[in-house]
XYZ file of C-alpha atoms in Angstrom:
365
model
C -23.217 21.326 -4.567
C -22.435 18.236 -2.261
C -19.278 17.828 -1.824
C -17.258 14.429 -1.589
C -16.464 14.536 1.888
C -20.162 15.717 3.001
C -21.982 12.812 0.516
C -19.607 10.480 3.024
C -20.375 12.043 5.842
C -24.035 11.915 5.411
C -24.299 8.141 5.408
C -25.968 6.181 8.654
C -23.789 4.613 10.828
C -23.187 1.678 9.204
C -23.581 -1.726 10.845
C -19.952 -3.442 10.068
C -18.470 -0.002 11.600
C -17.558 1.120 7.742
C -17.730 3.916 5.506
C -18.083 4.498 2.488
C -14.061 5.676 2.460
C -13.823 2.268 4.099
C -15.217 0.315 1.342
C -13.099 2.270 -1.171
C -15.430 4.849 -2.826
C -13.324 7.649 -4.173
C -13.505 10.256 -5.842
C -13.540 8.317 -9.526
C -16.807 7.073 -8.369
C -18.470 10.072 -6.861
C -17.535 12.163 -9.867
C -19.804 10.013 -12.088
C -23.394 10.665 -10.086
C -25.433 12.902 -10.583
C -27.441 15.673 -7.980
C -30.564 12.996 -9.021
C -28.743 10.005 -7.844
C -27.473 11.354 -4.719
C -31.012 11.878 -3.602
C -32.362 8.814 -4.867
C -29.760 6.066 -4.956
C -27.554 4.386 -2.703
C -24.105 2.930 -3.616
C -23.526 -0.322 -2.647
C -20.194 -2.039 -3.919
C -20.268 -6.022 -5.121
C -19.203 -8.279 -2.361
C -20.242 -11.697 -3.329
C -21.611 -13.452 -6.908
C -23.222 -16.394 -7.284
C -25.166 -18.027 -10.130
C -27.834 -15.804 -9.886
C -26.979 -13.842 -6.232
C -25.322 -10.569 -6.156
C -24.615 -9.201 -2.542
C -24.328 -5.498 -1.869
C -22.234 -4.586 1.023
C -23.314 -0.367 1.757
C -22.351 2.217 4.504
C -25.577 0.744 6.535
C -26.070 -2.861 6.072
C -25.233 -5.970 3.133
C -28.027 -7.046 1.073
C -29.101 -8.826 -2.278
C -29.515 -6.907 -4.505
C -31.626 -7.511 -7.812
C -29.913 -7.226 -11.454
C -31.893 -5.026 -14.150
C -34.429 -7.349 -16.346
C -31.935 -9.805 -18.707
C -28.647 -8.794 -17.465
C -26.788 -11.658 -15.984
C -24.848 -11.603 -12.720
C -22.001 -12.262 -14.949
C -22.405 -8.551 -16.189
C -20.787 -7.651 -12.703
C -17.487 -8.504 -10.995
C -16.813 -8.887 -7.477
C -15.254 -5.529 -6.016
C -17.609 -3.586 -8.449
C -19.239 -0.263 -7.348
C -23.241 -0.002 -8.472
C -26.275 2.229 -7.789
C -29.257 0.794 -6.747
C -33.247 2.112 -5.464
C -34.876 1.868 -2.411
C -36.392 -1.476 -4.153
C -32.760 -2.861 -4.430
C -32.784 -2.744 -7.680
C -29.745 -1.719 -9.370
C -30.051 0.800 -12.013
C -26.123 1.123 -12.780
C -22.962 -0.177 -12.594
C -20.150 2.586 -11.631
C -17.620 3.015 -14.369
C -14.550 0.926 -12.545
C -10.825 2.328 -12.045
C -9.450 -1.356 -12.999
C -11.191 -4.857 -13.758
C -9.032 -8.040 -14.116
C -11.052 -9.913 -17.138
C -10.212 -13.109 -18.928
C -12.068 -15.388 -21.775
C -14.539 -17.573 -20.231
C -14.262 -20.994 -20.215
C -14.556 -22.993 -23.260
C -14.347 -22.376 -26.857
C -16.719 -18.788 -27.140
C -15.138 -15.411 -26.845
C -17.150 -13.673 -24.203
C -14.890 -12.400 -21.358
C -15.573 -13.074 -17.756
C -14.557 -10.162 -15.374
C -12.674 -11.860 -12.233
C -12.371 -9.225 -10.128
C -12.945 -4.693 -10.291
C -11.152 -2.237 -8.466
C -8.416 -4.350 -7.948
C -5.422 -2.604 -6.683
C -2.527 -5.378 -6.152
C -3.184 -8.744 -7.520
C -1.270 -11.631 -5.563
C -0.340 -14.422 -7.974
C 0.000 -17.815 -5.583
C 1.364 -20.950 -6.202
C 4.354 -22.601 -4.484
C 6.883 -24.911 -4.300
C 6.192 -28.146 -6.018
C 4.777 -29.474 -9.106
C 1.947 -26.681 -9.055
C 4.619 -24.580 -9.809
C 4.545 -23.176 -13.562
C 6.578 -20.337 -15.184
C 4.297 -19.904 -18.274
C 1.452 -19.110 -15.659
C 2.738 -17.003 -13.817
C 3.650 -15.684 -17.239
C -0.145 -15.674 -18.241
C -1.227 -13.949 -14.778
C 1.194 -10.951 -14.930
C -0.030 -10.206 -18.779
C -3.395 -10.121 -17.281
C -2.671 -7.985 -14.140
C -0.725 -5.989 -16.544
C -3.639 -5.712 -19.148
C -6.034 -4.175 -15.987
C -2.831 -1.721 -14.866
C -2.697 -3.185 -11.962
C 0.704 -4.450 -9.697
C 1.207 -7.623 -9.394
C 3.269 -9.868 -6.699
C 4.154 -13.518 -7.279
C 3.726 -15.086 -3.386
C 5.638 -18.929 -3.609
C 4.106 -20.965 -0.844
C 5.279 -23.776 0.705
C 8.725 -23.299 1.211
C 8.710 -24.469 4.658
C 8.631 -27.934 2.574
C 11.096 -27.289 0.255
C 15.137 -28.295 0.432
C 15.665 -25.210 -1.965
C 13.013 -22.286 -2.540
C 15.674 -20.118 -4.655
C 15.384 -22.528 -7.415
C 11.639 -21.238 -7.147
C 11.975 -17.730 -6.191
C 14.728 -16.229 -8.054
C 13.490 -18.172 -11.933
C 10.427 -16.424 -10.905
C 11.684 -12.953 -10.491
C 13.419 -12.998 -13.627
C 10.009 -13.110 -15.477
C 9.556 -9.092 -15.316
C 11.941 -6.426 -14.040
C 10.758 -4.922 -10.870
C 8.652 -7.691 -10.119
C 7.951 -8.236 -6.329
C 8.541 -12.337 -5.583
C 8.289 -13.704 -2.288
C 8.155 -17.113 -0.570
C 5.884 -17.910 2.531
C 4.810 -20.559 4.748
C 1.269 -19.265 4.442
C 0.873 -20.342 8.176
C 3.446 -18.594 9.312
C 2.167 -16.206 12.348
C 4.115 -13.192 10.843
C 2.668 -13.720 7.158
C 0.342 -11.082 7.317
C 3.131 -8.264 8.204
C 5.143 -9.414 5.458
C 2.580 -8.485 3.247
C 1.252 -5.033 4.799
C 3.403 -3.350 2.360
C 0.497 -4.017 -0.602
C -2.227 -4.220 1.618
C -3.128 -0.466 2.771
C -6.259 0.504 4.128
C -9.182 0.915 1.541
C -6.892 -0.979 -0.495
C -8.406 -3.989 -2.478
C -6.109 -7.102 -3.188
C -7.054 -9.881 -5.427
C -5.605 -13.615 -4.826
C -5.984 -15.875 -7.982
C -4.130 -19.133 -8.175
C -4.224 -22.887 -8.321
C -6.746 -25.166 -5.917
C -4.486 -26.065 -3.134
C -1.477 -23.331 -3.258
C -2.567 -22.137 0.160
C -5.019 -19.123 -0.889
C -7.762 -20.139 1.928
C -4.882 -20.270 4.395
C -3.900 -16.897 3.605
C -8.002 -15.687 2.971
C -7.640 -17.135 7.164
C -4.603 -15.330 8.022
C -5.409 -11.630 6.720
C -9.048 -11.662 7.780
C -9.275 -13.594 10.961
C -11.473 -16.200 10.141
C -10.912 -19.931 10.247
C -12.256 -21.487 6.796
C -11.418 -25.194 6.025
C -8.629 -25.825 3.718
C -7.963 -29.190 1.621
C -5.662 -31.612 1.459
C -3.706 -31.711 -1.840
C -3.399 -34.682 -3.643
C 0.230 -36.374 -3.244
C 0.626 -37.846 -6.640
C 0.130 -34.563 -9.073
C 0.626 -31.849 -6.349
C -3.191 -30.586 -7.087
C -5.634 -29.274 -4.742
C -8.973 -30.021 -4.288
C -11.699 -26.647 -4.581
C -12.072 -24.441 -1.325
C -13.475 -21.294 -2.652
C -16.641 -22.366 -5.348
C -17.151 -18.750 -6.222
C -15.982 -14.615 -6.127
C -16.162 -13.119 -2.728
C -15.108 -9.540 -1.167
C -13.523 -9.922 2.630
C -12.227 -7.084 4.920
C -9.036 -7.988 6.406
C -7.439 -7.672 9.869
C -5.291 -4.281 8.190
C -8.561 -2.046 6.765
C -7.663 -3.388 3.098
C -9.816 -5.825 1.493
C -9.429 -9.275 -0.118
C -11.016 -10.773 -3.531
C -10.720 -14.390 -2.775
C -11.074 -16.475 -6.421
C -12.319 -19.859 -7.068
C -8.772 -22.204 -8.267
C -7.727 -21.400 -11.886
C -5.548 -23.397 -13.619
C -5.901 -22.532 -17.474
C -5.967 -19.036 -17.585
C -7.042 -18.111 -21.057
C -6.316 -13.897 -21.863
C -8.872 -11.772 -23.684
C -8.410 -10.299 -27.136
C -5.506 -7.988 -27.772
C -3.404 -8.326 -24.532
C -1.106 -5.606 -23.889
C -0.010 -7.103 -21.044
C 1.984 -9.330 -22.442
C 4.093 -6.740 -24.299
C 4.907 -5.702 -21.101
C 5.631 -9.111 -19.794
C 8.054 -10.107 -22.535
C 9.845 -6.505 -22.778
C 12.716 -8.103 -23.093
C 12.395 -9.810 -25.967
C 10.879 -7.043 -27.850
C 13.545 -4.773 -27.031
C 15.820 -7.598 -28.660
C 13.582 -7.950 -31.701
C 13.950 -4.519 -32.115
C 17.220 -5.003 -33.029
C 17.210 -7.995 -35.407
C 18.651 -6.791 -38.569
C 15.844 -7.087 -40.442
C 11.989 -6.053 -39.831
C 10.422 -9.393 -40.602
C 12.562 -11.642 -38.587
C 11.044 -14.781 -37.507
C 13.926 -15.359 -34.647
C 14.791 -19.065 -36.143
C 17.948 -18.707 -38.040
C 17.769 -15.923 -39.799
C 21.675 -14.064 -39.446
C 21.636 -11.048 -37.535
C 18.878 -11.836 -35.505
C 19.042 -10.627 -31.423
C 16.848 -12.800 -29.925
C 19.132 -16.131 -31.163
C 22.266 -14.279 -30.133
C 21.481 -13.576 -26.928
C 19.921 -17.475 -26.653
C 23.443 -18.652 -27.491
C 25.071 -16.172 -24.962
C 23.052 -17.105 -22.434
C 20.918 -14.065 -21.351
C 17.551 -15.173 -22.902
C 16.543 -18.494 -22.084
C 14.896 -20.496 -25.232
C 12.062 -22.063 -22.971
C 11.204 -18.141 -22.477
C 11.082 -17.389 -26.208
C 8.879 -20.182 -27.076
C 6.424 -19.182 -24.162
C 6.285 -15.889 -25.782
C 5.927 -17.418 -29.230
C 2.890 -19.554 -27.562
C 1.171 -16.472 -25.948
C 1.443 -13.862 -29.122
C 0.415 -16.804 -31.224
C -2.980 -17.731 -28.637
C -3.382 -13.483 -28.533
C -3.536 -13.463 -32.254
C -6.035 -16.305 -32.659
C -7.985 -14.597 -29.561
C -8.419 -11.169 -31.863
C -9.091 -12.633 -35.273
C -12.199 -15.227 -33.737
C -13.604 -12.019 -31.986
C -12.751 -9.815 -34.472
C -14.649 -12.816 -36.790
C -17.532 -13.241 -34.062
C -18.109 -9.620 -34.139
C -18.247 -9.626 -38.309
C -20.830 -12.257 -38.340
C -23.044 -10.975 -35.340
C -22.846 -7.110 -37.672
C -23.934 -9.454 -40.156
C -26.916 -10.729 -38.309
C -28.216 -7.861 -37.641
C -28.124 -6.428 -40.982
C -29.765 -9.585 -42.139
C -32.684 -9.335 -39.341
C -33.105 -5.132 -40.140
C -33.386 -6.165 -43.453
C -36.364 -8.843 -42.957
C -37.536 -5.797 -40.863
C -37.851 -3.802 -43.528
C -39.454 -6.553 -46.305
C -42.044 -7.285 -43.704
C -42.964 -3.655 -42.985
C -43.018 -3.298 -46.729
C -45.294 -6.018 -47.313
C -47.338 -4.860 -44.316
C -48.217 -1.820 -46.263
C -49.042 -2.893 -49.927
C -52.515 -3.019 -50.316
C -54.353 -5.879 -50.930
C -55.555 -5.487 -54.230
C -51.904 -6.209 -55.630
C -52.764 -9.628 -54.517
């Protein structure tokens, strides 16, 4: 049998001067092909979507690549692994190790994957009026949801009187979290980072328009994209990135570059934010009784340690505000889910009255 190593080895020189290895196909994605589709198909992984573009970068060379008849691009997320023919057709998508998803915008409940086989997810915003605790909040639940590390990078300081009052509110939002503030043009940026950027690592940068993600996009990868001004009056930037690109940077790892996002709405069930807020559920633990609704009820943790001063009440009612939008999230797909079962029990049922009055003979008539 073909082992990992040789299946790499085998591969043509590619173009770019990368590997498979390079491009970060492990062994979680070789285990799931087949002898067939060793032959027969080539991996390529997701580099760039568009509306109706998906871009293939392989061992040999980037290319297009065509989506199977009535699945959408949207069915695939940037940093994905597929198989595809000699036609360029892909035939599957490779089961991924992580996948950063959230609800897609509007009012529906189909989810929108941001980013696959993320490994570090760098949450940017920085030091002015773009600057949000409850999204960051939002963010970490859904890095935490995909099991995958997150780091809060604060730009901007260099225009800043005081970037503690940024930083250290910041790192208080999850034990262990990595926070740290930038000038994003800073020359020595990109080895202050190294430490989550690895080779055949993949990083993913989401974060407001205008936080300084293009200027770090330029920094680890060597090119020279054009950034925008941000608007003086509401601290708000103005759309660099229009859509969900792969980049290799300067280090061997590799960079997910995301269009601006400033409402950030989490799929159904989010662990992540149990993890987010452990704090306060390790509190609520300990309310005297089981039902508490952490108001006024006597005996309850979460107000006593509010009145002693470890628990901020801003912090509580973000937590309130997230559980409450998680709950609402699971009972209108849990709903959307009842009707569409109901759907198709109505439509298999018409099935069945029109196959039955297919076969009655006409002489009932």
């Amino acid at each position: 049998m073909t082992s990992f190593e040789d299946f790499l080895g085998k591969a043509p020189e590619p173009k770019q001067g990368w590997s498979l290895a390079d491009l970060g196909f492990t062994a979680h994605f070789m285990s799931q092909l087949d002898m067939d589709e060793l032959e027969q198909l080539t991996p390529y992984r997701i580099s760039e979507i568009q509306r109706s573009v998906v871009v293939g970068m392989g061992a040999s060379d980037s290319r297009p690549l065509r989506t199977p008849h009535k699945v959408p691009t949207s069915a695939y997320g940037v940093g994905d692994w597929v198989l595809a023919d000699h036609t360029d057709q892909i035939i599957r998508r490779l089961e991924p190790r992580t996948e950063l998803k959230r609800r897609a915008a509007g009012t529906g409940v189909s989810e929108q994957i941001m980013a696959a086989n993320v490994d570090v997810l760098f949450i940017v915003t920085s030091c002015n009026d773009d600057f949000k605790l409850a999204r960051i909040e939002r963010f970490l639940a859904l890095a935490r949801d995909a099991d995958v590390t997150p780091v809060v990078l604060i730009t901007k300081i260099d225009l800043c009187d005081d970037p503690a009052s940024f930083i250290e509110p910041a790192k208080g939002l999850m034990e262990g979290l990595d926070v740290l503030g930038l000038n994003a043009k800073d020359p020595d940026v990109v080895s202050r980072l190294a430490p989550w950027c690895h080779k055949g690592q993949t990083i993913a940068m989401v974060g407001s328009s205008g936080v300084g993600k293009t200027t770090l996009l330029n920094a680890f990868t060597g090119r020279s994209d054009a950034t925008q001004e941000i608007r003086e009056d509401d601290s708000k930037g103005r759309h660099t990135t229009t859509y969900r690109s792969l980049h290799p940077t300067v280090n061997g790892a590799w960079l997910v570059d995301t269009p601006g996002i400033r409402a950030l709405r989490l799929h159904e069930k989010s662990t992540g934010i149990e993890q987010v807020f452990d704090d306060i559920l390790d509190l609520a633990s300990q309310c005297k009784f089981r039902n508490c609704r952490h108001e006024n009820e006597p005996g309850c943790a979460i107000q006593e340690a509010i009145t002693a001063g470890e628990l901020g009440a801003e912090r509580l009612e973000r937590w309130r505000k997230l559980e409450a939008e998680d709950i609402r999230n699971t009972e209108t797909v849990a709903q959307s889910r009842r009707k569409s079962k109901a759907f198709g029990k109505m439509v298999k049922n018409a099935s069945k009255e029109t196959d039955r009055f297919k076969g009655r003979d006409r002489e009932d008539f």
